[in-house]
mmCIF file of C-alpha atoms in Angstrom:
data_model
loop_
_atom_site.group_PDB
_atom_site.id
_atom_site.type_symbol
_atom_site.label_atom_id
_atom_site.label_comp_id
_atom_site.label_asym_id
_atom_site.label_seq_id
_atom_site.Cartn_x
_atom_site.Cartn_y
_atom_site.Cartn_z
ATOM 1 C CA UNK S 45 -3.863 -7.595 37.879
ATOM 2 C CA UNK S 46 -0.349 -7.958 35.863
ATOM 3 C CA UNK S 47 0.928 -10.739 33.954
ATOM 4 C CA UNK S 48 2.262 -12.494 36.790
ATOM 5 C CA UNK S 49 0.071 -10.844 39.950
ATOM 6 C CA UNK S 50 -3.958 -9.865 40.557
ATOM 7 C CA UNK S 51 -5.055 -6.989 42.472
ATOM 8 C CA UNK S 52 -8.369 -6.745 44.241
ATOM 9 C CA UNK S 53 -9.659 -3.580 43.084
ATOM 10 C CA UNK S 54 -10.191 -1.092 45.665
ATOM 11 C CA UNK S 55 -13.125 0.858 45.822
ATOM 12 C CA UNK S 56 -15.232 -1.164 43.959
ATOM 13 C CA UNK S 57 -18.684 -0.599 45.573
ATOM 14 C CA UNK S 58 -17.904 3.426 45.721
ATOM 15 C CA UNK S 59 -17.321 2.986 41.542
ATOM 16 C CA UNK S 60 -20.266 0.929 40.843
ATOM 17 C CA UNK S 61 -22.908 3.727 43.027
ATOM 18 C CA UNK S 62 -20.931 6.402 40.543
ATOM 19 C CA UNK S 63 -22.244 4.113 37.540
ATOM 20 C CA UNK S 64 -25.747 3.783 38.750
ATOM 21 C CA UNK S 65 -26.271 7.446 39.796
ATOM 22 C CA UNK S 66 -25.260 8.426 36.195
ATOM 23 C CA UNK S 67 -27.655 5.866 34.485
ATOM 24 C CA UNK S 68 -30.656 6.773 36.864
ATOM 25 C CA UNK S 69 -30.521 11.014 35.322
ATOM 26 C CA UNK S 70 -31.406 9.285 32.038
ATOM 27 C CA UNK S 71 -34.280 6.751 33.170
ATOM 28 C CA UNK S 72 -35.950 6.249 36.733
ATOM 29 C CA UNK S 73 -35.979 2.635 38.253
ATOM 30 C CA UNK S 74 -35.452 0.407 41.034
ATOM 31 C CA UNK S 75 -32.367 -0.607 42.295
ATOM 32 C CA UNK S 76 -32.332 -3.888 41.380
ATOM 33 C CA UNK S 77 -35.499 -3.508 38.734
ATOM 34 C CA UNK S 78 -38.685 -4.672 39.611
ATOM 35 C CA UNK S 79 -39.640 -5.898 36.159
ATOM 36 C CA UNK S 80 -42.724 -6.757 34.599
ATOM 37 C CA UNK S 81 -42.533 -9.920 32.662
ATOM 38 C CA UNK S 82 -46.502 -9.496 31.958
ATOM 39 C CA UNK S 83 -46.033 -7.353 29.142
ATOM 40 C CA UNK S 84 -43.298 -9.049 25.975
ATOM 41 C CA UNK S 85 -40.012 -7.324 26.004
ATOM 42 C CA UNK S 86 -38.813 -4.665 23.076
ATOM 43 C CA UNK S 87 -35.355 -5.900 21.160
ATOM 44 C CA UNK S 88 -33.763 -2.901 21.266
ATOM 45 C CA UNK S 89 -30.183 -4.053 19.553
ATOM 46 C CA UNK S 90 -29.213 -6.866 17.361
ATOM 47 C CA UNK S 91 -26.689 -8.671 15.811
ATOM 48 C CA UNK S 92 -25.521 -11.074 13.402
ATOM 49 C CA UNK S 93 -23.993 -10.533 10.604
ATOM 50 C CA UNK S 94 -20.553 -9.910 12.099
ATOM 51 C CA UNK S 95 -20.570 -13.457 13.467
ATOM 52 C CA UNK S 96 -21.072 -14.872 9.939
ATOM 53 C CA UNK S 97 -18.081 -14.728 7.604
ATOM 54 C CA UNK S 98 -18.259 -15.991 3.737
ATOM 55 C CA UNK S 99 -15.568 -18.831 5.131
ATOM 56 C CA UNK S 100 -17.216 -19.783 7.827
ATOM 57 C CA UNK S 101 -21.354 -19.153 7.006
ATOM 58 C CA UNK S 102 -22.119 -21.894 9.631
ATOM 59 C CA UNK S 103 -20.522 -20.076 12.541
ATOM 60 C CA UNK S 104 -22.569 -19.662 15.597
ATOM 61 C CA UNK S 105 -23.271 -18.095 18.792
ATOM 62 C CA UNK S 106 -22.249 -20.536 21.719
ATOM 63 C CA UNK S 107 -23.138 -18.047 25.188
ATOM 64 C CA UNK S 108 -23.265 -14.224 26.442
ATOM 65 C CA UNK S 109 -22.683 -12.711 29.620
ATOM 66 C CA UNK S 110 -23.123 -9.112 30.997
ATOM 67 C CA UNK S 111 -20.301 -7.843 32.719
ATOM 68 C CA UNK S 112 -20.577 -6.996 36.351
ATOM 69 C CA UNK S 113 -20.308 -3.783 35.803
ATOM 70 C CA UNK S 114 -23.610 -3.895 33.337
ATOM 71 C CA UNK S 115 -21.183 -1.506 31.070
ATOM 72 C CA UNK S 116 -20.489 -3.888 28.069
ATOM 73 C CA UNK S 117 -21.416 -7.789 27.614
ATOM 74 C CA UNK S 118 -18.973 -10.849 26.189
ATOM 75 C CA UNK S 119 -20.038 -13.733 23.465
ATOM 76 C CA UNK S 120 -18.489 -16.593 22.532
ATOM 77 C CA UNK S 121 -19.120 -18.142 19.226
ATOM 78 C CA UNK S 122 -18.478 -22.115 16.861
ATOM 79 C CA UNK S 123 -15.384 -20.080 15.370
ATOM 80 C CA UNK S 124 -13.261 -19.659 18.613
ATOM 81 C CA UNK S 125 -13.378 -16.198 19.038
ATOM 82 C CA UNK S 126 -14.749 -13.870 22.015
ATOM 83 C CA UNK S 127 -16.678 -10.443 21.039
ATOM 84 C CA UNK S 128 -16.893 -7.585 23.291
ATOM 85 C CA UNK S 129 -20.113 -5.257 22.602
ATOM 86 C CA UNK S 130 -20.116 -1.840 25.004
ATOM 87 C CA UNK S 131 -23.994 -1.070 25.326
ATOM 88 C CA UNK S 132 -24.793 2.302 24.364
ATOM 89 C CA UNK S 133 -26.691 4.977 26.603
ATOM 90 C CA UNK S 134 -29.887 3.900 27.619
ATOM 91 C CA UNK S 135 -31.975 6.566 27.839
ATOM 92 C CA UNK S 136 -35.123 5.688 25.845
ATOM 93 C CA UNK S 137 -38.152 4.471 27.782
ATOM 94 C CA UNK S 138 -39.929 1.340 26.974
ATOM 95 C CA UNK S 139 -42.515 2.552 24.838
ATOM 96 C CA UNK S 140 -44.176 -0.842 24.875
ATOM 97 C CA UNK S 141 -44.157 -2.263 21.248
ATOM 98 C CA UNK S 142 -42.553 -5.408 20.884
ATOM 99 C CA UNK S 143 -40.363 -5.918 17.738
ATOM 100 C CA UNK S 144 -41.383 -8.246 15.569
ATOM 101 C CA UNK S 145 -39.066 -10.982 13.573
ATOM 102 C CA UNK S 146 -37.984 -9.963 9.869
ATOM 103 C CA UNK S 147 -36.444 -12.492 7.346
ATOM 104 C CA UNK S 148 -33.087 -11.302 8.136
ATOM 105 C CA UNK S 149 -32.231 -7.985 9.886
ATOM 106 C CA UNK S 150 -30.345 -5.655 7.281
ATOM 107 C CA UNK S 151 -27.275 -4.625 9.492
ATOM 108 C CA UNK S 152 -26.219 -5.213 13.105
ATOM 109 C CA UNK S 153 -27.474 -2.500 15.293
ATOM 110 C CA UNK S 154 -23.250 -1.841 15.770
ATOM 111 C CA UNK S 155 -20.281 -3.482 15.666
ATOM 112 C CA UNK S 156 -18.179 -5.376 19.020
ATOM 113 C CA UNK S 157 -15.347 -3.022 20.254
ATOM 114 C CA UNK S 158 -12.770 -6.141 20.226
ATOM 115 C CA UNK S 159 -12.450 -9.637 19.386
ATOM 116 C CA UNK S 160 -10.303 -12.400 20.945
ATOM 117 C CA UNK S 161 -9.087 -15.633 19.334
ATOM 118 C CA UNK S 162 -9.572 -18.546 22.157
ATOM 119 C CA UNK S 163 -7.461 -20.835 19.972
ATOM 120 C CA UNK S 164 -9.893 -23.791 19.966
ATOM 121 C CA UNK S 165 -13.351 -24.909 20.762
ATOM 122 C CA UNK S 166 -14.944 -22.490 23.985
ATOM 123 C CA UNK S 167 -15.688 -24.578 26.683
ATOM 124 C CA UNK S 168 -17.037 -21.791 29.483
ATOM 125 C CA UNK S 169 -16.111 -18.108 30.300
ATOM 126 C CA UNK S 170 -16.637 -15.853 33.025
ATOM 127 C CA UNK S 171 -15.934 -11.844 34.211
ATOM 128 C CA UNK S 172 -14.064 -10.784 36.756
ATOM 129 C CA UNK S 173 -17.043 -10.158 39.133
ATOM 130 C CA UNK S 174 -15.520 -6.595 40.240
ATOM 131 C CA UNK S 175 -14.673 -5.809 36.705
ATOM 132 C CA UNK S 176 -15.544 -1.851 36.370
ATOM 133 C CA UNK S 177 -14.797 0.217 33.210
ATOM 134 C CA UNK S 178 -13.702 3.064 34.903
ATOM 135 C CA UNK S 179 -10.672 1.129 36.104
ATOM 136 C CA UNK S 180 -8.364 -1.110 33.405
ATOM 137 C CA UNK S 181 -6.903 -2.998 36.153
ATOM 138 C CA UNK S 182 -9.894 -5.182 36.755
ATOM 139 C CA UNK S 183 -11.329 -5.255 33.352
ATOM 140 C CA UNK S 184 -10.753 -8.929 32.647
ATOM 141 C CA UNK S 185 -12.291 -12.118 31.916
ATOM 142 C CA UNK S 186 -11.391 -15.712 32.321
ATOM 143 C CA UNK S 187 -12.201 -18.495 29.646
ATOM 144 C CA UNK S 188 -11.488 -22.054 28.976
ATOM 145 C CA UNK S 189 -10.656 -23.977 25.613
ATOM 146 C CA UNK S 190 -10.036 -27.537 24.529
ATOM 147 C CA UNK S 191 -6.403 -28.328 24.716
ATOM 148 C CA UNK S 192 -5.392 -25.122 26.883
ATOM 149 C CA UNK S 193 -4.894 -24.003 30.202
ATOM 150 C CA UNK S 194 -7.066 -21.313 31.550
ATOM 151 C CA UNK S 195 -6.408 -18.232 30.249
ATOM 152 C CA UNK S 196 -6.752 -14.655 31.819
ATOM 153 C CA UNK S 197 -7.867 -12.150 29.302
ATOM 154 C CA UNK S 198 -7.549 -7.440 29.027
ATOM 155 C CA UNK S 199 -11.154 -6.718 28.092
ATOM 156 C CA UNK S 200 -10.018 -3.974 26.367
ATOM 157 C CA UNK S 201 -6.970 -4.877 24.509
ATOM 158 C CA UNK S 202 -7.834 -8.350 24.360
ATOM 159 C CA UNK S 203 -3.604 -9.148 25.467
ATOM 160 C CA UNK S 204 -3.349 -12.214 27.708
ATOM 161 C CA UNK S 205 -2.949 -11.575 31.200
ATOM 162 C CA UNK S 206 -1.603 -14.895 32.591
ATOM 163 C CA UNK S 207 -2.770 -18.318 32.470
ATOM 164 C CA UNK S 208 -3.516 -21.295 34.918
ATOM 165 C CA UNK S 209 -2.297 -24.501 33.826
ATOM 166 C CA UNK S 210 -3.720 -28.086 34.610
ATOM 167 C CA UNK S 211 -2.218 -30.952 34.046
ATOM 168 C CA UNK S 212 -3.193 -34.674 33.945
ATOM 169 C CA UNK S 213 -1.670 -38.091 34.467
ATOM 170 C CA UNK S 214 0.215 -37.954 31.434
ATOM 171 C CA UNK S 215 1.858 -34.804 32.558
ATOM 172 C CA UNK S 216 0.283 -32.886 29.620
ATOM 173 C CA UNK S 217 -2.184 -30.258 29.796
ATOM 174 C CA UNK S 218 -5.542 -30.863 30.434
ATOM 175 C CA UNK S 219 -8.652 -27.989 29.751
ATOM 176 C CA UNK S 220 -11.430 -27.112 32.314
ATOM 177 C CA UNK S 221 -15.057 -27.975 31.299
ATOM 178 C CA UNK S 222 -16.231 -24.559 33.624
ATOM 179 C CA UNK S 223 -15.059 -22.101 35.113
ATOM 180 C CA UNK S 224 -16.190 -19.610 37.858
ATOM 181 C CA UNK S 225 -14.798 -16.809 40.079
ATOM 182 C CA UNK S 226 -15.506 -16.749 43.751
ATOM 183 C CA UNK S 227 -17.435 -14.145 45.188
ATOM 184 C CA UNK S 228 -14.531 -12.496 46.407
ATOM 185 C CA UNK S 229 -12.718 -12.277 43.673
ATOM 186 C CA UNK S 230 -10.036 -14.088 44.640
ATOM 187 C CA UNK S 231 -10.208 -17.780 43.339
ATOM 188 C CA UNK S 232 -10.776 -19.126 39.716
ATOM 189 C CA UNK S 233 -13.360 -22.845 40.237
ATOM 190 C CA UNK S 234 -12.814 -25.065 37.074
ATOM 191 C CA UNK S 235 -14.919 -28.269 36.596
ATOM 192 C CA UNK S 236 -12.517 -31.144 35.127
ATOM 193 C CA UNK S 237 -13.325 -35.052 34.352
ATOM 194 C CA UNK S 238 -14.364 -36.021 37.753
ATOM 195 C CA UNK S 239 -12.605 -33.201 39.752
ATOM 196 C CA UNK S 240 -12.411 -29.378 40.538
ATOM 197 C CA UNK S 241 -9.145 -27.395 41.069
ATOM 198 C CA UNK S 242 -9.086 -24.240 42.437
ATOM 199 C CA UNK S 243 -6.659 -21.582 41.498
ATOM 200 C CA UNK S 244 -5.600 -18.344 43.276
ATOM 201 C CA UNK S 245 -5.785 -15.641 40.773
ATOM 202 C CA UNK S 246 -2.510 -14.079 42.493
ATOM 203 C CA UNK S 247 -0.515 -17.184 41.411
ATOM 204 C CA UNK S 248 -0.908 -17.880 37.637
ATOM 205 C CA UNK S 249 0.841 -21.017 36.487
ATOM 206 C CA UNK S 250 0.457 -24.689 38.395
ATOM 207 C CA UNK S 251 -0.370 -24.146 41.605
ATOM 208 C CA UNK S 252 -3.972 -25.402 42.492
ATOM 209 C CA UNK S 253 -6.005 -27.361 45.439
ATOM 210 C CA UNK S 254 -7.772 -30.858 44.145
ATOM 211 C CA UNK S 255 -10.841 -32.475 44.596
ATOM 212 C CA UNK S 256 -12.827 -35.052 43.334
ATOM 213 C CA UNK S 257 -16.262 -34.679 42.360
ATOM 214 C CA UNK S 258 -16.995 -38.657 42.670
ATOM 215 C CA UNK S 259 -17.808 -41.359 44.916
ATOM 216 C CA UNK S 260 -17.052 -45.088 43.070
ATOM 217 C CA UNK S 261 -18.276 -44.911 39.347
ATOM 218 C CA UNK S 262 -20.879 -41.916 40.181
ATOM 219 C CA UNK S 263 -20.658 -39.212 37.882
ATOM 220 C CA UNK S 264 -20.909 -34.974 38.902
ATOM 221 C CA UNK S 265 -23.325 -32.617 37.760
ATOM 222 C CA UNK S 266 -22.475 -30.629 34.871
ATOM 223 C CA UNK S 267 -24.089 -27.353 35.278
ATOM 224 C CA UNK S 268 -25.038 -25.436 38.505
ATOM 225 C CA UNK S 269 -26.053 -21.737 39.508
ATOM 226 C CA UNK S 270 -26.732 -20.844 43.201
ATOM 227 C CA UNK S 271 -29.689 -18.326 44.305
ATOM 228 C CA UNK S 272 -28.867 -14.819 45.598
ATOM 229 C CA UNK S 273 -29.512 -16.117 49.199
ATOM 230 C CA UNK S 274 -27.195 -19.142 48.401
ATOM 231 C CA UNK S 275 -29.665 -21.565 49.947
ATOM 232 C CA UNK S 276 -30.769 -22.669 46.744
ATOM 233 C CA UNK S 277 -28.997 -24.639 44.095
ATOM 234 C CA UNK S 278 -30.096 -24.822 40.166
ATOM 235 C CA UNK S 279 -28.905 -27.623 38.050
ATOM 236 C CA UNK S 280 -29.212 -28.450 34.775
ATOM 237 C CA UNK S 281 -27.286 -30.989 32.446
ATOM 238 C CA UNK S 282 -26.891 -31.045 28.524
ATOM 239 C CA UNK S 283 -29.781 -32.844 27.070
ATOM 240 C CA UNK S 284 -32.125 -32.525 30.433
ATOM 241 C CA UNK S 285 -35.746 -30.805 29.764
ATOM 242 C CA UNK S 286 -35.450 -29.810 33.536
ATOM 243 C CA UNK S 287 -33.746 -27.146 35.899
ATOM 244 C CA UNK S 288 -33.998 -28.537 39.164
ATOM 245 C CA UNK S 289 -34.059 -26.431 42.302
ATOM 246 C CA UNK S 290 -32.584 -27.812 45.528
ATOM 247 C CA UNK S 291 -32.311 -26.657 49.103
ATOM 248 C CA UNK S 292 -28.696 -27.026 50.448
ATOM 249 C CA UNK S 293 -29.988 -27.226 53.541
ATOM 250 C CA UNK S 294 -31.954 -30.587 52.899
ATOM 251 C CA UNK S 295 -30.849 -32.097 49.888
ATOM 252 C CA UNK S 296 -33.332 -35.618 50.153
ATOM 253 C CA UNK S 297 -35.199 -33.805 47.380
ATOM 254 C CA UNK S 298 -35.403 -31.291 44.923
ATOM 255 C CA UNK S 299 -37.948 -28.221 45.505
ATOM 256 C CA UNK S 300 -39.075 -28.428 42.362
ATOM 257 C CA UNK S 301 -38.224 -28.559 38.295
ATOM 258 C CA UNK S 302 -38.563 -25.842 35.961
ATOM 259 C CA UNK S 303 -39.088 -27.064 32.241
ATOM 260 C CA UNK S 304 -37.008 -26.091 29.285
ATOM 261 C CA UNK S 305 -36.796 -27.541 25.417
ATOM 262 C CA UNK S 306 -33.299 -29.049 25.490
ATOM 263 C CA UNK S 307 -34.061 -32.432 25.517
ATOM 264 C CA UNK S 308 -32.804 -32.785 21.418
ATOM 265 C CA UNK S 309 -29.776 -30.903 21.746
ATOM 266 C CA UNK S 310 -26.216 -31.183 23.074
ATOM 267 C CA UNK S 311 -25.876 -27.573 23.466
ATOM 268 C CA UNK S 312 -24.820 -26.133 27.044
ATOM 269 C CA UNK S 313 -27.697 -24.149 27.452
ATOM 270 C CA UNK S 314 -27.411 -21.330 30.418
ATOM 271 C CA UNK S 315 -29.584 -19.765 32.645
ATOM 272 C CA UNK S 316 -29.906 -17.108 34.951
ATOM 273 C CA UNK S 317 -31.423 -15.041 37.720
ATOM 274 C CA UNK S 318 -32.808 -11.596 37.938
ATOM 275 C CA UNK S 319 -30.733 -9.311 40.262
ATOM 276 C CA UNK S 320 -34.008 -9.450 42.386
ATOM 277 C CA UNK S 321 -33.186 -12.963 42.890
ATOM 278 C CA UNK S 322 -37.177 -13.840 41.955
ATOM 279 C CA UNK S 323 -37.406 -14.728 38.731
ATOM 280 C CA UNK S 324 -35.101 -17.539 36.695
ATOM 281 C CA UNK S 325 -34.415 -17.231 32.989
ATOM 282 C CA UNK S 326 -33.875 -19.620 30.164
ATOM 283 C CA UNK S 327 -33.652 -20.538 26.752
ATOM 284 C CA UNK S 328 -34.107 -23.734 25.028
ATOM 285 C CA UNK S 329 -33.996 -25.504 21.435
ATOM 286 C CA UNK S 330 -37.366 -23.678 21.065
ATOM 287 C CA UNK S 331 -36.087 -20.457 20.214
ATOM 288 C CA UNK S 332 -38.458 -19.152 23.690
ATOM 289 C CA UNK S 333 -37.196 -17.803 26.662
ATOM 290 C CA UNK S 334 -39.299 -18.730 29.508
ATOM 291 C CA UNK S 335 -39.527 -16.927 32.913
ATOM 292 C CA UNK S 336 -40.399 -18.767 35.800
ATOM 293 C CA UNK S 337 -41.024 -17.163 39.690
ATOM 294 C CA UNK S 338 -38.736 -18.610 41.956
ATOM 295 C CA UNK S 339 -40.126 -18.337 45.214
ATOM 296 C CA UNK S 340 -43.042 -20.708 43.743
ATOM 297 C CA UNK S 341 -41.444 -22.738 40.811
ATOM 298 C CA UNK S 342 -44.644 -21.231 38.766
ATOM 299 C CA UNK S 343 -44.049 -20.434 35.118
ATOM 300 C CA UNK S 344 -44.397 -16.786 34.541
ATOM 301 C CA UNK S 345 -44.288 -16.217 30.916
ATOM 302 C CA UNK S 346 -42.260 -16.214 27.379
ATOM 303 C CA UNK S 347 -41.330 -14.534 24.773
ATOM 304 C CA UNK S 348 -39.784 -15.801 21.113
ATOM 305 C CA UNK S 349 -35.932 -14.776 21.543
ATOM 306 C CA UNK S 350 -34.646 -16.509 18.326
ATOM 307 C CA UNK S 351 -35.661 -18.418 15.396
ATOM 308 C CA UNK S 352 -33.350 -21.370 16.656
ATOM 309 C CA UNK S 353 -31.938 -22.706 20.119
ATOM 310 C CA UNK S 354 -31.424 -20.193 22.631
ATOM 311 C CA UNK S 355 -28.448 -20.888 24.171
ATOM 312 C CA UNK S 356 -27.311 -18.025 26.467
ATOM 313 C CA UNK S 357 -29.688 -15.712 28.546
ATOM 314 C CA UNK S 358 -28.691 -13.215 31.152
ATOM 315 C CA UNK S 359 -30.230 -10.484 32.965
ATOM 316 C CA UNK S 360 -28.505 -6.936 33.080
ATOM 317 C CA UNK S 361 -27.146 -6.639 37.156
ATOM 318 C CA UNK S 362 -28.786 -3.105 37.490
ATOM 319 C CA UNK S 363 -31.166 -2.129 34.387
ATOM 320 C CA UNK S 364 -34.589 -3.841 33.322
ATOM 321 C CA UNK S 365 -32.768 -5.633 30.266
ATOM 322 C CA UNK S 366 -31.189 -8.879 29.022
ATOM 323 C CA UNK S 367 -28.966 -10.615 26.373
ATOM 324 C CA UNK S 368 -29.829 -13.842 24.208
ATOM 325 C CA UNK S 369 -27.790 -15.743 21.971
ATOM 326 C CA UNK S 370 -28.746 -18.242 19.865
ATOM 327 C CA UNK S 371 -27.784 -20.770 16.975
ATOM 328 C CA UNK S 372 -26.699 -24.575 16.624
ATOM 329 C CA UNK S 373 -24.365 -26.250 14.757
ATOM 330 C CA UNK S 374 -25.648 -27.832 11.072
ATOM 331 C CA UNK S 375 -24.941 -31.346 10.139
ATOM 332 C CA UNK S 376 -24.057 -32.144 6.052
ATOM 333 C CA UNK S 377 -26.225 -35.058 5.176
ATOM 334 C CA UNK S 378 -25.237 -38.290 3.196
ATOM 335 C CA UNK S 379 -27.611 -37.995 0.381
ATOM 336 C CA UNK S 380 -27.106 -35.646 -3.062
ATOM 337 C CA UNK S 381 -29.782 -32.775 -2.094
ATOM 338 C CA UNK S 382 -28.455 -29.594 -2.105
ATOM 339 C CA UNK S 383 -29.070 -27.986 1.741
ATOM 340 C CA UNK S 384 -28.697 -24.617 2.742
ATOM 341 C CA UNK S 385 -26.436 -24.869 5.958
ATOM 342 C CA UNK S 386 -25.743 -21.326 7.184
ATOM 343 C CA UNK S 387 -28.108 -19.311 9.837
ATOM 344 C CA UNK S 388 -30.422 -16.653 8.963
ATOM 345 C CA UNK S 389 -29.867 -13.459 11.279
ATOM 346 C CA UNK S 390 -32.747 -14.463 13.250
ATOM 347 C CA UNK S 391 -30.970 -17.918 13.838
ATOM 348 C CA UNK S 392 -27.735 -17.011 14.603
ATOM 349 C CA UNK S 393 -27.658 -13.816 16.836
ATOM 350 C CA UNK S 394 -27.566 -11.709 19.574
ATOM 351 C CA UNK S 395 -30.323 -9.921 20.809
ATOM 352 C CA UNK S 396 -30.242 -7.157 23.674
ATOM 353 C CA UNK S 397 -34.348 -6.885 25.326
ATOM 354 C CA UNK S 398 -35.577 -4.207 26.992
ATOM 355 C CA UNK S 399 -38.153 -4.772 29.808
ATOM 356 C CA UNK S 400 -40.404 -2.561 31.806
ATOM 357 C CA UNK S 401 -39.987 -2.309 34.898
ATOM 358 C CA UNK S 402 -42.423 -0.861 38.038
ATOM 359 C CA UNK S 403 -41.271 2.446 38.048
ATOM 360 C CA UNK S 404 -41.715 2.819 34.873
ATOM 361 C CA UNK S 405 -45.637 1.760 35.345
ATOM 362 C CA UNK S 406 -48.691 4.546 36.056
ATOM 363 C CA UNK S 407 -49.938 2.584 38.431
ATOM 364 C CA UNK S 408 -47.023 0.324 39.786
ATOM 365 C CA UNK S 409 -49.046 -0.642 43.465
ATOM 366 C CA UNK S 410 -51.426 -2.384 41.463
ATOM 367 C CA UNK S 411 -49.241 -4.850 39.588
ATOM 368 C CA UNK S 412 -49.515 -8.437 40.628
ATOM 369 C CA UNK S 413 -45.978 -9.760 39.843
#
């Protein structure tokens, strides 16, 4: 995937089975992980302080995502920059202690192998969903920034691959509110103000299909995740204390809502889906992440992520783990007392937990999950 052309990565699948056979001779599990979401999860790394600079001590976390690959995982953050963190060998059982949260964590558990300027304010970002670390050529991710085109980025030298470039009526360019690869690879979706454009990822520059996401004055939804089967749709706006579940193949009503504390906050806050494709995930302005089942709509359980809104949560794609980020941006007030604006490391961070799963249970045929 050059500056000017993208290559689908051959062999993808047989790379990804090497990855998972070498992880399972340090720790037996499932493939996916069966977890177990009765018992809280361990936080087995954690950072912050590299995300807070002496310039900028009101910098925050804005999302994470785990790379397809499950080999490394990508934040964004309020001072325009993307972090890469590699995750370590994981080859230390759960041993079923949940750690507690300190005034302020003395030192990240290690430092993000590179860091990429966006230029301006993050909007959305996304991997290459066939990115593997064993091969260069597909180790990229896409991300979107007020005022720019889309921009391709090396997840290991952090160079600019190629961009795709929107315009509007003015002729000028105009940024994409989301983004999102197609399953295959193939195709970069981006969300603008009452339309989607599609891009081929083989033809960086202009080129894109249109289509309008409105009927008269009615506006689109602004945030959406499908189910592993695809016959379910999760939405969930900025500022909405509901995900809402919908079946594509009736869409008279929705299935059912799934609660969330988001309701005094106008941060995007994401969501996701165990690689099972049971269980949903999310954060919320109450520093929780709750789980809920999804083939009932039943609240599961939580677990305190963060001292402060949770706005990013994603499973691991093949181990029983998952990244939170978390922090919100602080307001200066009119009057003369003094106010203490910057985020504690429990406010502003990222947090990798570690679940257990079944197999890592005595007595796994007993577990109601």
């Amino acid at each position: 995937m050059g500056a000017e052309e993208a290559q689908h990565p051959p062999n993808s699948d047989k790379e990804f089975e090497e990855i998972t056979k070498e992880t399972s001779n340090q720790v037996e599990y499932s493939w996916p992980p069966t977890i177990r979401f009765d018992v809280p999860p361990a936080r087995t790394y954690h950072f912050s302080h590299q995300f807070r600079t002496p310039s900028n001590p009101n910098n925050f976390l804005k999302g994470i995502k785990w790379s397809p690959d499950g080999s490394c995982f990508l934040t964004s953050a309020e001072d325009n920059t993307f972090r890469v963190f590699p995750l370590p060998d994981y080859g230390a059982d759960y041993d079923g202690n949940a750690c507690s949260f300190a005034a302020d964590t003395a030192a990240d558990s290690y430092t993000a192998n590179l860091v990429v300027n966006g230029g301006e304010s993050i909007y959305d970002f996304c991997w290459y969903p066939y990115m593997s670390a064993s091969d260069p050529v597909t180790c990229v991710f896409a991300s979107t920034t007020r005022d720019h085109p889309i921009h391709l980025w090396d997840a290991t030298s952090g160079e600019l691959r190629c961009t795709y470039r929107a315009y509007d009526a003015m002729d000028e360019i105009t940024a994409a509110f989301s983004i999102s690869f197609n399953p295959a690879g193939t195709k970069i979706f981006s969300g603008y103000n009452k339309s989607l454009r599609v891009f081929d990822i083989h033809r960086p520059g202009r080129d894109f299909l249109h289509h309008s996401t409105v009927q008269g004055n009615k506006e689109g939804q602004s945030q959406v995740q499908f189910s592993k089967d695809g016959n379910y749709l999760y939405t969930g706006g900025r500022k909405d204390p509901y995900i809402l579940c919908w079946d594509i193949r009736k869409t008279v009503d929705i299935v059912y809502k799934l609660y969330r504390s988001s309701e005094n906050t106008n941060q995007r806050i994401m969501f996701d889906v165990d690689p099972l494709g049971q269980h949903l995930g999310t954060g919320g302005q109450d520093g929780l992440v709750h789980i809920y089942n999804l083939q009932t709509g039943q609240w599961v359980s939580s677990f305190q992520a963060a001292l402060d809104t949770v706005n990013g949560f994603s499973f691991h794609p093949y181990l029983p783990m998952a990244a939170a980020s978390s922090g919100h941006r602080r307001f200066e007030t009119l009057d003369d007392s003094p106010k203490d604006l910057s985020l504690s490391g429990d406010e502003n961070c990222a947090s990798i937990w570690s679940f257990p799963s079944v197999s890592m249970a005595d007595d796994a045929g007993d577990i109601d999950l």
